[in-house]
PDB file of C-alpha atoms in Angstrom:
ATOM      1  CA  UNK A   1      78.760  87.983 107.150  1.00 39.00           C
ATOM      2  CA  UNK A   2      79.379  88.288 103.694  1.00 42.00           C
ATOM      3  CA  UNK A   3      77.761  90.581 100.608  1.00 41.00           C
ATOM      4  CA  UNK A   4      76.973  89.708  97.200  1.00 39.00           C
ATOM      5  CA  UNK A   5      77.070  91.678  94.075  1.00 40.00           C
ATOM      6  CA  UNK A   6      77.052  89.397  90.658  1.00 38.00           C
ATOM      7  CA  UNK A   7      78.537  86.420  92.481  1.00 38.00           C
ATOM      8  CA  UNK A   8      81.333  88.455  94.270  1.00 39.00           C
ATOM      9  CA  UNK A   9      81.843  88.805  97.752  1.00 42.00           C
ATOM     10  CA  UNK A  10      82.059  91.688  99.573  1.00 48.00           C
ATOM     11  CA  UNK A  11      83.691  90.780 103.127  1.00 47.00           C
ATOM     12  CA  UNK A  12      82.045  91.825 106.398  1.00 46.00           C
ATOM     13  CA  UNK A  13      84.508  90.451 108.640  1.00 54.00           C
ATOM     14  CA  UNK A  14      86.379  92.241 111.028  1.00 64.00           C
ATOM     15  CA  UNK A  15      90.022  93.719 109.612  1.00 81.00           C
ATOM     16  CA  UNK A  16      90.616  95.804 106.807  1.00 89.00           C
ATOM     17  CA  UNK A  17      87.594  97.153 104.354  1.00 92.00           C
ATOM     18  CA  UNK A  18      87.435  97.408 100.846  1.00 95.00           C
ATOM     19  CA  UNK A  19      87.125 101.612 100.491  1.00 97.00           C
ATOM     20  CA  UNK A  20      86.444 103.845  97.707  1.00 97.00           C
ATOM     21  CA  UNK A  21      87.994 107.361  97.247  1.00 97.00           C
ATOM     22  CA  UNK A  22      86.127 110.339  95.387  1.00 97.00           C
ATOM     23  CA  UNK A  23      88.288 113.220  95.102  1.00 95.00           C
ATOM     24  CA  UNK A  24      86.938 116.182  93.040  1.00 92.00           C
ATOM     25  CA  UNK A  25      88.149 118.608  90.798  1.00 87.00           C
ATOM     26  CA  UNK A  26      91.540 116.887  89.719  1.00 90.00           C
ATOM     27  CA  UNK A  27      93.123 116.386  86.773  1.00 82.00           C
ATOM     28  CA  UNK A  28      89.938 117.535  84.497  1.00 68.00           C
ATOM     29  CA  UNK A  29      91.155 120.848  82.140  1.00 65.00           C
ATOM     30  CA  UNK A  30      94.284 121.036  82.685  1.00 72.00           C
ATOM     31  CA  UNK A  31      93.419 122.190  86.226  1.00 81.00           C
ATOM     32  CA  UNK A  32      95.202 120.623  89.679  1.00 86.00           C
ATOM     33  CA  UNK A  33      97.532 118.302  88.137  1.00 91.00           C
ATOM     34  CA  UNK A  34      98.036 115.153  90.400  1.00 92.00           C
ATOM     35  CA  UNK A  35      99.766 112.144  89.171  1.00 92.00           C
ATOM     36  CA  UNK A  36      97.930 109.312  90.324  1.00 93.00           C
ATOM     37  CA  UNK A  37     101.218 107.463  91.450  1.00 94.00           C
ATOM     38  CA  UNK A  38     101.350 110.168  94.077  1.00 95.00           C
ATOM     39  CA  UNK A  39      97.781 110.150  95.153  1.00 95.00           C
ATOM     40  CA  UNK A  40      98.484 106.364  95.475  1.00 96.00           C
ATOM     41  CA  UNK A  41     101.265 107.004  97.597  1.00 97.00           C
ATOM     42  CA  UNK A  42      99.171 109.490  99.892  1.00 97.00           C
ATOM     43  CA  UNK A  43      96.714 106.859 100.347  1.00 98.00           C
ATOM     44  CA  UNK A  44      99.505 104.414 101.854  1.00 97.00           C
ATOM     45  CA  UNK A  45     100.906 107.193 103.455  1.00 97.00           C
ATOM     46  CA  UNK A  46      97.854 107.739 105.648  1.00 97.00           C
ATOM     47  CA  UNK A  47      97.918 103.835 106.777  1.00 96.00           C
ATOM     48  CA  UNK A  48      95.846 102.198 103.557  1.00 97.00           C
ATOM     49  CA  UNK A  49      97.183  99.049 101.589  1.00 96.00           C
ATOM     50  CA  UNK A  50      96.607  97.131  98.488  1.00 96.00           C
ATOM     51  CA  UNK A  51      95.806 101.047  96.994  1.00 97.00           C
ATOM     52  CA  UNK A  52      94.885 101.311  93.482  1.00 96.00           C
ATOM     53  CA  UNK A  53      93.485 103.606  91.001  1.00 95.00           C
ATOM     54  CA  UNK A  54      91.178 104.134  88.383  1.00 95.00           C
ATOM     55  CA  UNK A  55      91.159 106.607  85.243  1.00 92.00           C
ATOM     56  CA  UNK A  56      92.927 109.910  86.021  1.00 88.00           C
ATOM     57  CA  UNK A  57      90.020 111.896  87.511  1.00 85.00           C
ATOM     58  CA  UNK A  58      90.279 110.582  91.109  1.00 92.00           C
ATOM     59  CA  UNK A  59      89.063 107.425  92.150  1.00 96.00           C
ATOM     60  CA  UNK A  60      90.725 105.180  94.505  1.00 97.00           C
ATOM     61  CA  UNK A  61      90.275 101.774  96.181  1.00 97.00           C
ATOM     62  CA  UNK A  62      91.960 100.701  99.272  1.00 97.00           C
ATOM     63  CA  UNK A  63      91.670  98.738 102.099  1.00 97.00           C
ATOM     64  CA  UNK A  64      92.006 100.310 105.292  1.00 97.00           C
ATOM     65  CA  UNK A  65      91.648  99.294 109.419  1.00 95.00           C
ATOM     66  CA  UNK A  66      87.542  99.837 110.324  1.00 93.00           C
ATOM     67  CA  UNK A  67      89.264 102.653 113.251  1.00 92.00           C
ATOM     68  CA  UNK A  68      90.774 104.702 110.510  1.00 94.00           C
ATOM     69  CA  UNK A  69      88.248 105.066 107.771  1.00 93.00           C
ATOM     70  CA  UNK A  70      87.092 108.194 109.130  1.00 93.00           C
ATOM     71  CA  UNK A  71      90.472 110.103 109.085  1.00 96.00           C
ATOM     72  CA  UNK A  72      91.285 109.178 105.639  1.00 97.00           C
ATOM     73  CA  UNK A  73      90.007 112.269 103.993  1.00 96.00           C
ATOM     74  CA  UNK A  74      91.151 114.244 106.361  1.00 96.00           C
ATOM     75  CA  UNK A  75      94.619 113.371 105.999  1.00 97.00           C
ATOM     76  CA  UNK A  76      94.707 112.978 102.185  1.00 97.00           C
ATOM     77  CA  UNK A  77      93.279 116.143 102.067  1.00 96.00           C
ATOM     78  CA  UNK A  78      95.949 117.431 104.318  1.00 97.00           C
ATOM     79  CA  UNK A  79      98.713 115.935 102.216  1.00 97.00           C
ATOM     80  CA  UNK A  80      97.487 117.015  98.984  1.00 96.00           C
ATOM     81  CA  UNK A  81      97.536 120.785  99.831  1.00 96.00           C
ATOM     82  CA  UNK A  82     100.779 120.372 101.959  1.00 96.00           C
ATOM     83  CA  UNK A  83     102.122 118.633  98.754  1.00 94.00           C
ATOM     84  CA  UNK A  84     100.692 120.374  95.627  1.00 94.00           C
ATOM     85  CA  UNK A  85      98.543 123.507  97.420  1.00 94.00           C
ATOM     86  CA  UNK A  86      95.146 121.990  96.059  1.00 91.00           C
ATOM     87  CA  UNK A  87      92.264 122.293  98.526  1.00 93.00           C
ATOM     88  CA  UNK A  88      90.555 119.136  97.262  1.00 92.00           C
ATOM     89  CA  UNK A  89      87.534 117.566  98.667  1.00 90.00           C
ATOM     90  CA  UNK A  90      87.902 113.534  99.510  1.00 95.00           C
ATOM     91  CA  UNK A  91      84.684 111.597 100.224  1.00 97.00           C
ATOM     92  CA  UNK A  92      84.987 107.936 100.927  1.00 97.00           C
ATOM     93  CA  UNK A  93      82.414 105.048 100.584  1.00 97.00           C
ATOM     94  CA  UNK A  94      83.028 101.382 101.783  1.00 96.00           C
ATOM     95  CA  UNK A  95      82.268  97.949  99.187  1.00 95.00           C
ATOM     96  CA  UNK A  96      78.943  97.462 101.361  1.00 95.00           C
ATOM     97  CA  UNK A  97      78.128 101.074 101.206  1.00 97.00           C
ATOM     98  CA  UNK A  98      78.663 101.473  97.262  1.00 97.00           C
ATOM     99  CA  UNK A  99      76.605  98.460  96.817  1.00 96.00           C
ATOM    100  CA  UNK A 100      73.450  99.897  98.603  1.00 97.00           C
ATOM    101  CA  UNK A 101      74.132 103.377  97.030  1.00 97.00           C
ATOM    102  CA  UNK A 102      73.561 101.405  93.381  1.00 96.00           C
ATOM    103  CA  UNK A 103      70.743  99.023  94.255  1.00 95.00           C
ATOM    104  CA  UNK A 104      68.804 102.548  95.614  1.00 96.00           C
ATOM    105  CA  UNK A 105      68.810 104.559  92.803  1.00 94.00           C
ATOM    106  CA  UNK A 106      65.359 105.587  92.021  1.00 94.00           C
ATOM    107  CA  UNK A 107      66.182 106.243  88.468  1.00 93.00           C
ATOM    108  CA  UNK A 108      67.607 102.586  87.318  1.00 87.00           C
ATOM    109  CA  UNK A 109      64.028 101.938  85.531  1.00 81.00           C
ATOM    110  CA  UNK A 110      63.601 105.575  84.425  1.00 77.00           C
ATOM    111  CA  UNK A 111      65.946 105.207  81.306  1.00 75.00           C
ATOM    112  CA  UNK A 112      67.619 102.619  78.884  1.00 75.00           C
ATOM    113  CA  UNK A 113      70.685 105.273  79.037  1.00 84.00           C
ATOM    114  CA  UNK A 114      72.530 104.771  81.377  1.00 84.00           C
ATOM    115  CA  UNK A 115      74.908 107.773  80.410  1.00 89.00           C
ATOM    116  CA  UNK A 116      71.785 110.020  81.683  1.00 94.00           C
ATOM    117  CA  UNK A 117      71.993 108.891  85.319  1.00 96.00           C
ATOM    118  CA  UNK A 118      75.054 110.064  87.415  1.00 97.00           C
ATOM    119  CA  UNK A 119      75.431 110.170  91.481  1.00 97.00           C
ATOM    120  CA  UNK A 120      76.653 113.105  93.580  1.00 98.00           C
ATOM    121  CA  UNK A 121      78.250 111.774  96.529  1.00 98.00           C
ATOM    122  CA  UNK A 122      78.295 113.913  99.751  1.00 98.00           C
ATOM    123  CA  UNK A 123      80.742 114.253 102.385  1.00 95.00           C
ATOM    124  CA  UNK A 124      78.095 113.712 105.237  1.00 95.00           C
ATOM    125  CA  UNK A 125      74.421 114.082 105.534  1.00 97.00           C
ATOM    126  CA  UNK A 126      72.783 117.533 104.427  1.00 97.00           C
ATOM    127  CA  UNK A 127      70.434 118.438 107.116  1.00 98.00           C
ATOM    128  CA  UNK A 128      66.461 117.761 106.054  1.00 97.00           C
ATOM    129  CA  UNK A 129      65.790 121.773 105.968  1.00 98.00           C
ATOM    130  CA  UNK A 130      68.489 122.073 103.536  1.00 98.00           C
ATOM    131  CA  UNK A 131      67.227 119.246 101.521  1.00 98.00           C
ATOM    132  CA  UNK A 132      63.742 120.609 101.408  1.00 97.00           C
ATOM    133  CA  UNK A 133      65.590 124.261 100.095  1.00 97.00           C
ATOM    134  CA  UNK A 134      66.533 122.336  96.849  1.00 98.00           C
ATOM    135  CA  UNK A 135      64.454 123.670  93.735  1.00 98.00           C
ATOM    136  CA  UNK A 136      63.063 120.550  91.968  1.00 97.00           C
ATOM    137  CA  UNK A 137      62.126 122.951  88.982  1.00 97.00           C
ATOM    138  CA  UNK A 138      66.085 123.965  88.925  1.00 97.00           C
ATOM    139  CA  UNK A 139      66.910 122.634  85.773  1.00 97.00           C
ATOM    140  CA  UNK A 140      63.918 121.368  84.831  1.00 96.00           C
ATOM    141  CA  UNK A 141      63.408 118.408  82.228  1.00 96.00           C
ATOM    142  CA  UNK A 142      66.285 116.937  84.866  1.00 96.00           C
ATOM    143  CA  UNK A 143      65.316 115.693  88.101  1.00 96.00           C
ATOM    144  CA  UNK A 144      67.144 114.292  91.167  1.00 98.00           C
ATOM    145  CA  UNK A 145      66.512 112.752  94.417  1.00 97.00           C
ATOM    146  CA  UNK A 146      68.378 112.930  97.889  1.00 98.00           C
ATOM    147  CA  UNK A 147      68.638 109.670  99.686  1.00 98.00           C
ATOM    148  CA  UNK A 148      70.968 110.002 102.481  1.00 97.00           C
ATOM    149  CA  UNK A 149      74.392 111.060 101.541  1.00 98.00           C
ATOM    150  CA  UNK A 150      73.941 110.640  97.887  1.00 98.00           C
ATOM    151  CA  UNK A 151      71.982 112.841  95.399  1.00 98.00           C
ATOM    152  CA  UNK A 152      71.037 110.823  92.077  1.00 98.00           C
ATOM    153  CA  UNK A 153      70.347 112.246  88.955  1.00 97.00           C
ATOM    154  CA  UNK A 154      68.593 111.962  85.665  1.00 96.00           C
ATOM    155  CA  UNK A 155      69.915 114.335  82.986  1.00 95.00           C
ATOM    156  CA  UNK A 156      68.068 113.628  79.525  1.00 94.00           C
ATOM    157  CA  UNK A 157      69.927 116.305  77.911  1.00 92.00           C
ATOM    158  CA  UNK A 158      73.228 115.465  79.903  1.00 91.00           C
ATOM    159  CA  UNK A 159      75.561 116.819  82.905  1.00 91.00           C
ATOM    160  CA  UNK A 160      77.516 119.576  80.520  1.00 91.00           C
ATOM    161  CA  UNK A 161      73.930 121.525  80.113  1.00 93.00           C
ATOM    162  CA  UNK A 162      72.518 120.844  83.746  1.00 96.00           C
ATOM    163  CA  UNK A 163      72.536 123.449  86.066  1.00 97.00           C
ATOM    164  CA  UNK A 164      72.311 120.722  88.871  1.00 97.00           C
ATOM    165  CA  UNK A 165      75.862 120.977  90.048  1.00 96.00           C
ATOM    166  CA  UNK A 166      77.913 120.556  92.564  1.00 95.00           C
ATOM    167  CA  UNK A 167      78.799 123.878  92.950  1.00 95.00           C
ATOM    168  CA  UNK A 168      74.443 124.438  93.458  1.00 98.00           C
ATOM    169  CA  UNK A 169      74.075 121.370  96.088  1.00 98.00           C
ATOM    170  CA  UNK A 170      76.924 122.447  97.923  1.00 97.00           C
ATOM    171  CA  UNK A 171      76.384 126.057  98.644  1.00 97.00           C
ATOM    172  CA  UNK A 172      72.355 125.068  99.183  1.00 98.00           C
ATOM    173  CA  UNK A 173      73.606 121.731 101.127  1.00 98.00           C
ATOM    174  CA  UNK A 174      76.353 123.282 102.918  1.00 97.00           C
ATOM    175  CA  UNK A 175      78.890 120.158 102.049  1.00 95.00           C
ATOM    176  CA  UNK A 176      81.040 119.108  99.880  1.00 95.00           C
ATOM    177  CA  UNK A 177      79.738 117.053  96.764  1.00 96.00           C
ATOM    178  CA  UNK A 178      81.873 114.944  93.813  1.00 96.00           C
ATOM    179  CA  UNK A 179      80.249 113.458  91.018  1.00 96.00           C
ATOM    180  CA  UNK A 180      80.391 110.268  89.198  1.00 96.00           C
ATOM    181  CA  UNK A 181      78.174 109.418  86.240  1.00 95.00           C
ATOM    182  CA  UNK A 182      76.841 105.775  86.359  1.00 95.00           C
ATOM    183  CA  UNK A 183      79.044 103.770  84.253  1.00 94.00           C
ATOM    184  CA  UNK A 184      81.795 104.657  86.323  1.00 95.00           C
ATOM    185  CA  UNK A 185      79.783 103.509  89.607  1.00 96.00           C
ATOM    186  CA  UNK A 186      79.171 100.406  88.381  1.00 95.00           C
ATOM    187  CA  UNK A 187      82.777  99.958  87.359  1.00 95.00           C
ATOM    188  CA  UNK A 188      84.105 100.739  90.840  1.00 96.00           C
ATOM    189  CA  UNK A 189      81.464  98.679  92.366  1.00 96.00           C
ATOM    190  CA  UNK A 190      82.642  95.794  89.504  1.00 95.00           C
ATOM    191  CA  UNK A 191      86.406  96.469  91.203  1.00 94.00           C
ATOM    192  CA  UNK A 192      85.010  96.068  94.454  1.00 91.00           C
ATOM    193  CA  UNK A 193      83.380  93.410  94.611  1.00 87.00           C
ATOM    194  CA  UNK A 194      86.118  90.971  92.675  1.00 77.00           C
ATOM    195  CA  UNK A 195      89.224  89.611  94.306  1.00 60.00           C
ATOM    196  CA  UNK A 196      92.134  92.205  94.514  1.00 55.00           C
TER     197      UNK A 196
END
C-alpha cells in the first residue's frame, strides 16, 4: 500500500521506513554544539541508512528496519551524552505518520500565516488527565490543541512572546516535547515524500 502527498509516494511496504528525527535544544545560542556530520554518523551508528539532515537545529531523515524504530532515540540519545555530555531529547515520526500529523491540524484554515502555526511533537502520548490540566487561557490570544502525540499551535503574536512552551507542556504533560514551526513541517514532509 502506498501514500500520497502532492504526487509523491510514501511506501508502505515491508523493509526499511522513511523516519524523521526531532532532537531539541541543539545548536540554537550557542548552546550544545553538535555538528550535524556527527549526528549523521550516530544515526548510522544505531543501524539507520540513507541518513540526512536538514538546517542545523536537529532534524534528521533516515530509513530504518520497522523492528528498530523504537530504539532509535534511545540509542542516539545514549550516544550523544556518551559523546558530547548533552542530555538531549529525540522524538521520531515515520513519512505516513508526518503526513497525518499535517493534514490534522485544526489551525490550517485559522490563518493566511503560516509563520503563526507551529507543532510540538511529543515523545509518547500524555495521559487524558494531564491533557485536561492544560490552561487554555495560558497565554491567551494563542491557542493550541492536543491531538494525540502532537500539540498544534496558533501564535498571532509569535513563539518568542508565547508562554506555551515546551518547558510548560512538559512539566504539565510529564514528556518530553520539541518544536517545529510549520514551514519547516511541511519542508520535511516535502523531503519525505520525494525520492531520496
Amino acid at each position: 500500500m502506498n501514500s500520497t502527498v502532492n504526487g509523491a509516494s510514501l511506501s508502505a511496504e515491508s523493509g526499511p521506513e522513511v523516519n524523521i528525527a526531532l532532537l531539541r535544544g541543539i545548536n540554537v545560542g550557542g548552546k550544545n554544539k553538535l555538528p550535524m556530520k556527527d549526528l549523521a554518523a550516530m544515526f548510522s551508528d544505531a543501524g539507520c541508512d540513507d541518513v540526512r539532515t536538514y538546517i542545523q537545529s536537529g532534524n534528521v531523515l533516515f530509513r530504518v528496519e520497522p523492528t528498530l524504530q523504537e530504539e532509535i532515540p534511545y540509542l542516539v540519545s545514549a550516544s550523544i551524552l556518551s559523546r558530547f555530555g548533552y542530555r538531549i531529547p529525540v522524538v521520531t515520526r515515520t513519512a505516513r505518520e508526518l503526513q497525518a500529523i499535517v493534514q490534522a491540524s485544526p489551525f490550517i484554515g485559522h490563518t493566511t500565516e503560516p509563520d503563526k502555526l507551529h507543532v510540538a511533537f511529543l515523545s509518547e502520548t500524555p495521559d487524558p488527565a494531564k491533557v485536561e490540566a492544560l490552561d487554555a487561557n495560558r497565554s491567551a490570544p494563542d491557542e493550541f490543541a492536543v491531538l494525540g502525540r502532537e500539540i498544534y499551535l496558533y501564535c498571532p503574536n509569535g513563539l518568542a512572546r508565547t508562554r506555551l512552551t515546551n518547558s510548560y507542556f512538559d512539566s504539565t504533560l510529564s514528556t518530553n516535547s520539541t518544536m517545529r514551526n510549520w514551514k519547516t513541517t511541511l519542508k520535511l514532509l516535502d523531503m519525505v515524500s520525494s525520492d531520496w
